[in-house]
Short mmCIF file of C-alpha atoms in Angstrom, two decimals:
data_model
loop_
_atom_site.label_atom_id
_atom_site.label_comp_id
_atom_site.label_asym_id
_atom_site.label_seq_id
_atom_site.Cartn_x
_atom_site.Cartn_y
_atom_site.Cartn_z
CA MET A 9 0.00 0.00 0.00
CA ASN A 10 2.82 2.38 0.88
CA ILE A 11 4.91 2.16 -2.26
CA PRO A 12 2.60 3.71 -4.86
CA ILE A 13 1.93 6.61 -2.46
CA ILE A 14 5.47 7.28 -1.30
CA LYS A 15 7.13 7.03 -4.68
CA PRO A 16 5.53 10.03 -6.40
CA ILE A 17 6.09 12.13 -3.26
CA LEU A 18 9.79 11.26 -3.23
CA GLU A 19 10.09 11.87 -6.98
CA GLU A 20 8.45 15.27 -6.70
CA SER A 21 10.65 16.08 -3.71
CA ASP A 22 13.82 15.08 -5.60
CA ALA A 23 12.80 17.13 -8.66
CA LEU A 24 12.32 20.19 -6.48
CA GLY A 25 15.69 19.43 -4.85
CA ARG A 26 17.35 19.47 -8.29
CA SER A 27 15.68 22.77 -9.11
CA ASN A 28 16.97 24.19 -5.78
CA LYS A 29 20.46 23.02 -6.74
CA GLU A 30 20.25 24.85 -10.10
CA LEU A 31 19.31 28.02 -8.25
CA PHE A 32 22.25 27.65 -5.82
CA ASP A 33 24.65 26.99 -8.70
CA LYS A 34 23.39 30.00 -10.64
CA HIS A 35 24.16 32.27 -7.68
CA ASN A 36 27.39 30.47 -6.68
CA VAL A 37 26.12 29.51 -3.24
CA PHE A 38 27.65 26.36 -1.73
CA THR A 39 24.95 24.60 0.27
CA VAL A 40 25.50 22.29 3.22
CA ASN A 41 22.77 20.05 4.68
CA LEU A 42 23.58 19.41 8.37
CA MET A 43 21.89 16.33 9.81
CA SER A 44 22.18 14.58 13.19
CA SER A 45 20.37 13.26 16.23
CA PRO A 46 18.83 15.91 18.50
CA GLY A 47 21.48 17.56 20.65
CA SER A 48 24.56 16.50 18.66
CA GLY A 49 25.61 20.13 18.39
CA LYS A 50 24.59 21.35 14.93
CA THR A 51 23.75 24.85 16.16
CA ALA A 52 26.91 25.14 18.25
CA LEU A 53 28.90 24.02 15.21
CA LEU A 54 27.39 26.85 13.14
CA GLU A 55 28.15 29.29 15.96
CA VAL A 56 31.87 28.55 15.55
CA THR A 57 31.91 27.92 11.78
CA ILE A 58 30.15 31.06 10.55
CA PRO A 59 32.32 33.65 12.37
CA LYS A 60 35.45 31.88 11.06
CA LEU A 61 34.06 32.15 7.52
CA VAL A 62 33.30 35.84 8.12
CA GLU A 63 36.97 36.39 9.09
CA LEU A 64 37.82 34.92 5.68
CA LYS A 65 35.34 37.32 3.97
CA LYS A 66 32.85 34.55 3.25
CA ASN A 67 29.18 35.29 3.84
CA SER A 68 26.79 32.66 5.15
CA ALA A 69 23.07 32.29 5.68
CA VAL A 70 21.19 29.61 7.61
CA ILE A 71 17.89 27.83 7.13
CA GLN A 72 16.98 26.62 10.59
CA GLY A 73 14.83 23.52 10.48
CA ASP A 74 12.84 22.65 13.56
CA ILE A 75 9.50 21.13 14.35
CA THR A 76 8.61 24.16 16.41
CA SER A 77 10.19 27.13 18.27
CA THR A 78 12.66 29.77 17.10
CA LEU A 79 15.31 28.99 19.74
CA ASP A 80 18.03 28.07 17.27
CA SER A 81 17.34 30.84 14.75
CA GLU A 82 17.60 33.34 17.63
CA ARG A 83 21.08 31.96 18.31
CA MET A 84 21.91 32.42 14.61
CA ALA A 85 20.52 35.96 14.50
CA HIS A 86 23.11 36.88 17.15
CA LEU A 87 25.75 36.16 14.52
CA GLY A 88 24.34 39.00 12.42
CA ILE A 89 23.59 36.79 9.43
CA GLN A 90 20.53 36.15 7.28
CA VAL A 91 18.46 33.36 8.84
CA VAL A 92 15.09 31.80 8.04
CA GLN A 93 13.28 29.54 10.47
CA ALA A 94 11.57 26.62 8.71
CA ASN A 95 9.18 24.91 11.11
CA THR A 96 7.53 21.62 10.16
CA GLU A 97 4.47 21.82 12.43
CA PRO A 98 1.58 20.83 12.63
CA PHE A 99 0.59 17.13 13.08
CA GLY A 100 3.29 16.47 15.66
CA GLY A 101 5.73 18.03 13.22
CA ASP A 102 7.41 16.55 10.18
CA CYS A 103 10.57 14.72 11.12
CA HIS A 104 12.68 16.22 8.32
CA ILE A 105 12.93 19.31 6.10
CA GLY A 106 11.48 18.92 2.60
CA SER A 107 12.79 20.51 -0.57
CA HIS A 108 9.61 22.63 -0.82
CA LEU A 109 10.48 24.28 2.54
CA ILE A 110 13.95 25.10 1.20
CA ARG A 111 12.39 26.61 -1.91
CA SER A 112 10.17 28.90 0.17
CA ALA A 113 12.99 29.82 2.55
CA VAL A 114 15.40 30.76 -0.23
CA ASP A 115 13.06 33.52 -1.42
CA HIS A 116 13.97 35.43 1.76
CA PHE A 117 17.68 35.54 0.98
CA ASP A 118 19.78 37.77 -1.24
CA LEU A 119 21.55 34.79 -2.82
CA ASP A 120 24.08 36.91 -4.74
CA SER A 121 25.50 38.18 -1.45
CA LEU A 122 26.10 34.66 -0.13
CA ASP A 123 28.98 32.19 -0.35
CA PHE A 124 27.57 29.49 1.92
CA LEU A 125 24.06 28.38 2.83
CA PHE A 126 23.77 26.04 5.79
CA ILE A 127 20.60 24.02 6.26
CA GLU A 128 20.25 22.81 9.84
CA ASN A 129 17.88 19.88 9.50
CA VAL A 130 15.44 18.61 12.15
CA GLY A 131 17.29 16.52 14.77
CA ASN A 132 16.75 12.99 13.51
CA LEU A 133 19.29 10.37 12.45
CA VAL A 134 16.78 8.48 10.30
CA CYS A 135 14.30 10.31 8.06
CA PRO A 136 16.24 13.38 6.82
CA ALA A 137 18.72 11.07 5.03
CA GLU A 138 15.97 10.10 2.57
CA PHE A 139 15.28 13.62 1.33
CA TYR A 140 17.47 15.46 -1.16
CA LEU A 141 17.11 19.21 -0.75
CA GLY A 142 19.47 20.42 -3.49
CA GLU A 143 22.54 20.63 -1.22
CA HIS A 144 26.15 20.27 -2.43
CA LEU A 145 27.39 18.62 0.76
CA ARG A 146 25.55 16.20 3.04
CA THR A 147 27.01 16.33 6.52
CA VAL A 148 26.18 14.18 9.52
CA VAL A 149 27.17 15.43 12.97
CA LEU A 150 27.61 12.62 15.50
CA SER A 151 28.19 13.41 19.13
CA LEU A 152 30.78 11.14 20.73
CA THR A 153 28.34 10.76 23.64
CA GLU A 154 25.96 8.82 21.36
CA GLY A 155 28.28 5.81 21.31
CA ALA A 156 30.50 4.09 18.76
CA GLU A 157 27.92 1.82 17.18
CA LYS A 158 25.58 4.48 15.72
CA PRO A 159 26.88 4.17 12.11
CA LEU A 160 26.01 0.43 12.21
CA LYS A 161 22.54 1.05 13.61
CA TYR A 162 21.62 4.02 11.38
CA PRO A 163 23.48 3.05 8.19
CA LEU A 164 21.40 5.02 5.67
CA MET A 165 22.51 8.36 7.13
CA PHE A 166 26.16 7.34 7.03
CA ARG A 167 25.82 5.88 3.54
CA GLU A 168 24.10 9.01 2.17
CA CYS A 169 26.40 11.63 3.67
CA ASN A 170 29.74 12.87 2.27
CA VAL A 171 31.25 13.94 5.55
CA CYS A 172 30.93 13.09 9.24
CA LEU A 173 31.85 15.49 12.04
CA ILE A 174 32.46 13.56 15.26
CA ASN A 175 31.58 16.26 17.79
CA LYS A 176 32.11 16.77 21.54
CA ILE A 177 35.48 15.00 21.52
CA ASP A 178 36.37 17.17 24.54
CA LEU A 179 34.19 14.75 26.56
CA ALA A 180 36.25 11.70 25.51
CA PRO A 181 38.07 11.36 28.88
CA HIS A 182 34.68 10.99 30.64
CA LEU A 183 33.13 8.47 28.21
CA ASP A 184 33.54 4.76 27.45
CA VAL A 185 33.58 5.61 23.74
CA LYS A 186 36.71 5.89 21.59
CA VAL A 187 36.92 8.17 18.54
CA ASP A 188 38.86 5.41 16.71
CA ASP A 189 36.01 2.95 17.23
CA VAL A 190 33.53 5.45 15.77
CA ILE A 191 35.79 5.89 12.73
CA THR A 192 36.17 2.11 12.29
CA ASN A 193 32.38 1.71 12.29
CA ILE A 194 31.85 4.60 9.86
CA ARG A 195 34.35 2.96 7.49
CA LYS A 196 32.32 -0.29 7.54
CA ILE A 197 29.32 1.62 6.15
CA ASN A 198 30.99 4.23 3.96
CA ALA A 199 34.65 3.72 3.05
CA ASN A 200 34.84 7.09 1.25
CA MET A 201 33.42 9.30 3.97
CA ASP A 202 35.43 12.35 5.00
CA ILE A 203 35.71 12.38 8.79
CA PHE A 204 36.63 15.22 11.17
CA PRO A 205 36.79 14.70 14.93
CA ILE A 206 35.91 18.12 16.39
CA SER A 207 34.85 20.01 19.48
CA SER A 208 32.74 23.11 18.93
CA LYS A 209 33.37 23.91 22.59
CA THR A 210 37.19 23.88 22.56
CA GLY A 211 37.58 24.58 18.83
CA GLU A 212 39.62 21.43 18.25
CA GLY A 213 39.46 20.28 14.61
CA ILE A 214 37.38 23.29 13.48
CA ASN A 215 40.12 24.80 11.31
CA LEU A 216 40.40 21.58 9.30
CA TRP A 217 36.63 21.63 8.78
CA ILE A 218 36.76 25.27 7.59
CA GLU A 219 39.61 24.46 5.20
CA TYR A 220 37.55 21.53 3.87
CA LEU A 221 34.55 23.81 3.24
CA LEU A 222 36.71 26.37 1.43
CA ASN A 223 38.17 23.69 -0.83
CA LYS A 224 34.75 22.42 -1.85
CA MET B 29 -3.22 14.72 -0.10
CA ASN B 30 -1.61 13.26 3.00
CA ILE B 31 -4.53 13.30 5.39
CA PRO B 32 -6.84 10.68 3.83
CA ILE B 33 -3.87 8.33 3.48
CA ILE B 34 -2.31 8.74 6.91
CA LYS B 35 -5.52 8.63 8.89
CA PRO B 36 -6.59 5.04 8.15
CA ILE B 37 -3.03 3.85 8.77
CA LEU B 38 -2.95 5.55 12.17
CA GLU B 39 -6.42 4.25 13.04
CA GLU B 40 -5.47 0.70 12.15
CA SER B 41 -2.24 1.07 14.09
CA ASP B 42 -4.08 2.35 17.18
CA ALA B 43 -6.64 -0.46 17.00
CA LEU B 44 -3.86 -3.04 16.91
CA GLY B 45 -2.22 -1.19 19.82
CA ARG B 46 -5.41 -1.54 21.85
CA SER B 47 -5.57 -5.25 21.04
CA ASN B 48 -1.92 -5.60 22.17
CA LYS B 49 -2.86 -3.88 25.44
CA GLU B 50 -5.71 -6.37 26.03
CA LEU B 51 -3.24 -9.20 25.57
CA PHE B 52 -0.76 -7.66 28.03
CA ASP B 53 -3.53 -7.07 30.59
CA LYS B 54 -4.82 -10.63 30.25
CA HIS B 55 -1.36 -11.97 31.11
CA ASN B 56 -0.57 -9.31 33.72
CA VAL B 57 2.45 -7.98 31.86
CA PHE B 58 3.30 -4.33 32.50
CA THR B 59 4.63 -2.86 29.26
CA VAL B 60 7.01 0.08 28.95
CA ASN B 61 7.71 1.86 25.66
CA LEU B 62 11.19 3.44 25.85
CA MET B 63 11.75 6.26 23.40
CA SER B 64 14.64 8.70 22.89
CA SER B 65 17.18 10.17 20.48
CA PRO B 66 19.87 7.77 19.27
CA GLY B 67 22.51 7.25 21.94
CA SER B 68 20.58 8.56 24.94
CA GLY B 69 21.23 5.32 26.77
CA LYS B 70 18.08 3.19 26.45
CA THR B 71 20.03 -0.08 26.22
CA ALA B 72 22.35 0.83 29.10
CA LEU B 73 19.28 1.72 31.17
CA LEU B 74 17.82 -1.75 30.55
CA GLU B 75 21.16 -3.30 31.45
CA VAL B 76 20.87 -1.82 34.95
CA THR B 77 17.08 -2.00 35.32
CA ILE B 78 16.47 -5.64 34.43
CA PRO B 79 19.00 -7.21 36.86
CA LYS B 80 17.53 -5.08 39.67
CA LEU B 81 14.06 -6.39 38.82
CA VAL B 82 15.43 -9.96 38.78
CA GLU B 83 16.76 -9.41 42.32
CA LEU B 84 13.18 -8.55 43.27
CA LYS B 85 11.89 -11.75 41.57
CA LYS B 86 10.39 -9.84 38.66
CA ASN B 87 10.88 -11.27 35.18
CA SER B 88 11.38 -9.06 32.16
CA ALA B 89 11.54 -9.47 28.41
CA VAL B 90 12.65 -6.97 25.78
CA ILE B 91 11.53 -6.14 22.26
CA GLN B 92 14.55 -4.49 20.69
CA GLY B 93 13.57 -2.06 17.98
CA ASP B 94 16.20 -1.04 15.48
CA ILE B 95 16.38 -0.19 11.82
CA THR B 96 19.02 -2.85 11.34
CA SER B 97 21.63 -4.93 13.26
CA THR B 98 21.28 -7.11 16.37
CA LEU B 99 23.84 -5.20 18.44
CA ASP B 100 21.43 -4.23 21.21
CA SER B 101 19.59 -7.54 21.43
CA GLU B 102 22.97 -9.25 21.86
CA ARG B 103 23.56 -6.97 24.86
CA MET B 104 20.15 -8.00 26.21
CA ALA B 105 20.77 -11.71 25.62
CA HIS B 106 23.73 -11.42 28.01
CA LEU B 107 21.20 -10.69 30.75
CA GLY B 108 19.70 -14.16 30.24
CA ILE B 109 16.24 -12.84 29.39
CA GLN B 110 13.80 -13.37 26.53
CA VAL B 111 14.51 -10.89 23.75
CA VAL B 112 13.13 -10.38 20.27
CA GLN B 113 14.83 -8.13 17.73
CA ALA B 114 12.33 -6.12 15.68
CA ASN B 115 14.09 -4.55 12.70
CA THR B 116 12.29 -2.00 10.53
CA GLU B 117 14.31 -2.40 7.32
CA PRO B 118 14.08 -2.10 4.29
CA PHE B 119 13.53 1.31 2.51
CA GLY B 120 16.09 3.07 4.66
CA GLY B 121 14.30 1.64 7.67
CA ASP B 122 11.12 2.78 9.35
CA CYS B 123 11.83 5.44 11.92
CA HIS B 124 9.61 3.92 14.63
CA ILE B 125 8.20 0.58 15.78
CA GLY B 126 4.62 -0.12 14.72
CA SER B 127 1.98 -2.00 16.72
CA HIS B 128 2.02 -4.79 14.09
CA LEU B 129 5.71 -5.47 14.87
CA ILE B 130 4.86 -5.71 18.57
CA ARG B 131 2.06 -8.17 17.79
CA SER B 132 4.46 -10.43 15.85
CA ALA B 133 7.20 -10.14 18.47
CA VAL B 134 4.89 -11.05 21.36
CA ASP B 135 4.22 -14.47 19.83
CA HIS B 136 7.80 -15.40 20.71
CA PHE B 137 7.33 -14.82 24.45
CA ASP B 138 5.83 -16.90 27.23
CA LEU B 139 3.74 -13.97 28.50
CA ASP B 140 2.56 -15.79 31.65
CA SER B 141 6.16 -15.98 32.88
CA LEU B 142 6.67 -12.22 32.56
CA ASP B 143 6.08 -9.25 34.85
CA PHE B 144 7.57 -6.55 32.62
CA LEU B 145 7.93 -6.13 28.88
CA PHE B 146 10.25 -3.35 27.74
CA ILE B 147 10.00 -2.08 24.18
CA GLU B 148 13.17 -0.27 23.15
CA ASN B 149 11.98 1.90 20.28
CA VAL B 150 14.09 3.11 17.33
CA GLY B 151 16.27 6.05 18.38
CA ASN B 152 14.19 9.02 17.25
CA LEU B 153 12.75 11.88 19.30
CA VAL B 154 10.04 12.64 16.73
CA CYS B 155 8.11 9.87 14.98
CA PRO B 156 7.75 7.15 17.66
CA ALA B 157 5.66 9.54 19.81
CA GLU B 158 2.87 9.30 17.23
CA PHE B 159 2.42 5.54 17.43
CA TYR B 160 0.58 3.78 20.28
CA LEU B 161 1.83 0.21 20.65
CA GLY B 162 -0.38 -0.96 23.53
CA GLU B 163 2.07 0.04 26.27
CA HIS B 164 1.11 0.97 29.85
CA LEU B 165 3.90 3.48 30.31
CA ARG B 166 5.42 5.84 27.75
CA THR B 167 8.93 6.77 28.77
CA VAL B 168 11.29 9.26 27.14
CA VAL B 169 14.99 9.01 27.95
CA LEU B 170 16.82 12.31 27.47
CA SER B 171 20.58 12.45 27.76
CA LEU B 172 21.80 15.54 29.60
CA THR B 173 24.36 15.94 26.80
CA GLU B 174 21.52 16.75 24.36
CA GLY B 175 20.95 20.14 26.00
CA ALA B 176 18.23 21.76 28.09
CA GLU B 177 15.99 22.99 25.29
CA LYS B 178 15.01 19.62 23.77
CA PRO B 179 11.53 19.47 25.39
CA LEU B 180 10.70 22.83 23.75
CA LYS B 181 11.96 21.72 20.35
CA TYR B 182 10.41 18.23 20.36
CA PRO B 183 7.23 18.92 22.34
CA LEU B 184 5.08 16.04 21.06
CA MET B 185 7.35 13.42 22.65
CA PHE B 186 7.28 15.22 25.99
CA ARG B 187 3.52 15.80 25.79
CA GLU B 188 2.81 12.15 24.94
CA CYS B 189 5.03 10.50 27.54
CA ASN B 190 4.22 9.81 31.19
CA VAL B 191 7.75 9.85 32.48
CA CYS B 192 11.12 11.32 31.55
CA LEU B 193 14.44 9.86 32.62
CA ILE B 194 17.18 12.49 32.40
CA ASN B 195 20.19 10.24 31.82
CA LYS B 196 23.98 10.68 31.99
CA ILE B 197 23.81 13.14 34.89
CA ASP B 198 27.30 11.90 35.83
CA LEU B 199 28.53 14.11 32.96
CA ALA B 200 26.95 17.27 34.45
CA PRO B 201 30.27 18.71 35.74
CA HIS B 202 31.65 18.64 32.17
CA LEU B 203 28.61 20.17 30.41
CA ASP B 204 27.05 23.63 30.14
CA VAL B 205 23.63 22.07 30.80
CA LYS B 206 21.83 22.10 34.14
CA VAL B 207 19.41 19.34 35.19
CA ASP B 208 17.15 22.00 36.72
CA ASP B 209 16.87 23.80 33.38
CA VAL B 210 15.85 20.56 31.67
CA ILE B 211 13.18 20.02 34.32
CA THR B 212 11.89 23.60 33.96
CA ASN B 213 11.53 23.12 30.19
CA ILE B 214 9.81 19.75 30.58
CA ARG B 215 7.29 21.38 32.95
CA LYS B 216 6.46 24.00 30.29
CA ILE B 217 5.33 21.21 27.95
CA ASN B 218 3.93 18.65 30.40
CA ALA B 219 3.20 19.79 33.95
CA ASN B 220 2.25 16.26 35.05
CA MET B 221 5.29 14.42 33.82
CA ASP B 222 7.14 12.20 36.29
CA ILE B 223 10.85 13.02 36.10
CA PHE B 224 13.88 11.06 37.30
CA PRO B 225 17.44 12.34 36.88
CA ILE B 226 19.57 9.20 36.57
CA SER B 227 22.91 7.81 35.56
CA SER B 228 22.95 4.25 34.23
CA LYS B 229 26.73 4.41 34.58
CA THR B 230 26.97 5.31 38.28
CA GLY B 231 23.55 3.95 39.27
CA GLU B 232 22.40 7.31 40.65
CA GLY B 233 18.61 7.60 40.69
CA ILE B 234 18.05 4.03 39.44
CA ASN B 235 16.49 2.78 42.68
CA LEU B 236 13.79 5.48 42.52
CA TRP B 237 13.03 4.45 38.94
CA ILE B 238 12.75 0.77 39.97
CA GLU B 239 10.44 1.71 42.84
CA TYR B 240 8.33 3.73 40.40
CA LEU B 241 8.04 0.75 38.03
CA LEU B 242 7.03 -1.56 40.88
CA ASN B 243 4.30 0.86 42.03
CA LYS B 244 2.80 1.06 38.54
#
């Protein structure tokens, strides 16, 4: 029963994603889709990433995806950048951002003034992986506190993403989780994934991530 | 377009949930649906909860919900209890357990020998909240590492659950998150929620949780 319903929705969603991509390419905006479990530190990552890009004369905007609330977009507004909140309410709230929401959000930006557009997806390690939004880079943020076996248990996300940021490595001394074990498990799912162990709190690894973005 | 499709599925799912509940009641099995983000510590919680219940002559079984892999059910099997792995593959994997999966899993148990049945849902703070499985207690596990604002950002889960376990409080000295702030935010969404700050690692708060289960 599901298949004939879901298929056209996904096809329509993908087509709109491709049209978003054309728009980003036309205006030379590099777009990053940030996905993760709730509380892995996507917003904190943007709070350290965007000011570093500003120092390098690169302008960013953010589409803040949430089910409800404007908590995260308020944090972004403090950075003095263009931000659009994309909420997925009602009906409990959609568990991912769709390409149609991106299309509506983009109308609020002056794309020609931008170098980077970050899409902070709804916190969910499952569903967002299935939806192409038109992004150039699919990034999964994994908090070290979530444990080493997450790539094995949520393989689609790790298969579909280009890069994994292993966040909160500052907590490593207090956890029974090793960064190397996380990397080993990521490699079992996606041998080509680019991996950066980072801490948004201490700044460790952030410069390598910025360099990576600039080279893309 | 969505509404006429989703509604009958949800109605059918709820009806099967109610029939599961009748079965649990008939056999005097108290059923707990454990929900959370990936890596909040549901499995570790069961690893400390179930042996404590065994000490008190209470028998438990576990339905282990995952998209893929048997990693968690292997951890449960070490406890010497009845466990059924319920995987939601294929198509990227369903992001929640459905009541039909519970119905199939229950056939593998000797229900008359059980006092408690724990359902460890797929790690997802969004979708599982929408699906009633027939459980007596809806429990959300929130890791302190996920931050204080999660109840405000994922309100359906906190509205739909009876109890919240705030886990990993042993990490509090290393985080910029206060247990009291989490509790304040939970209260804004669900004034009646029962709340237990715990650490599966140190055992803090676990006895109160066990007492709570026994009184239910």
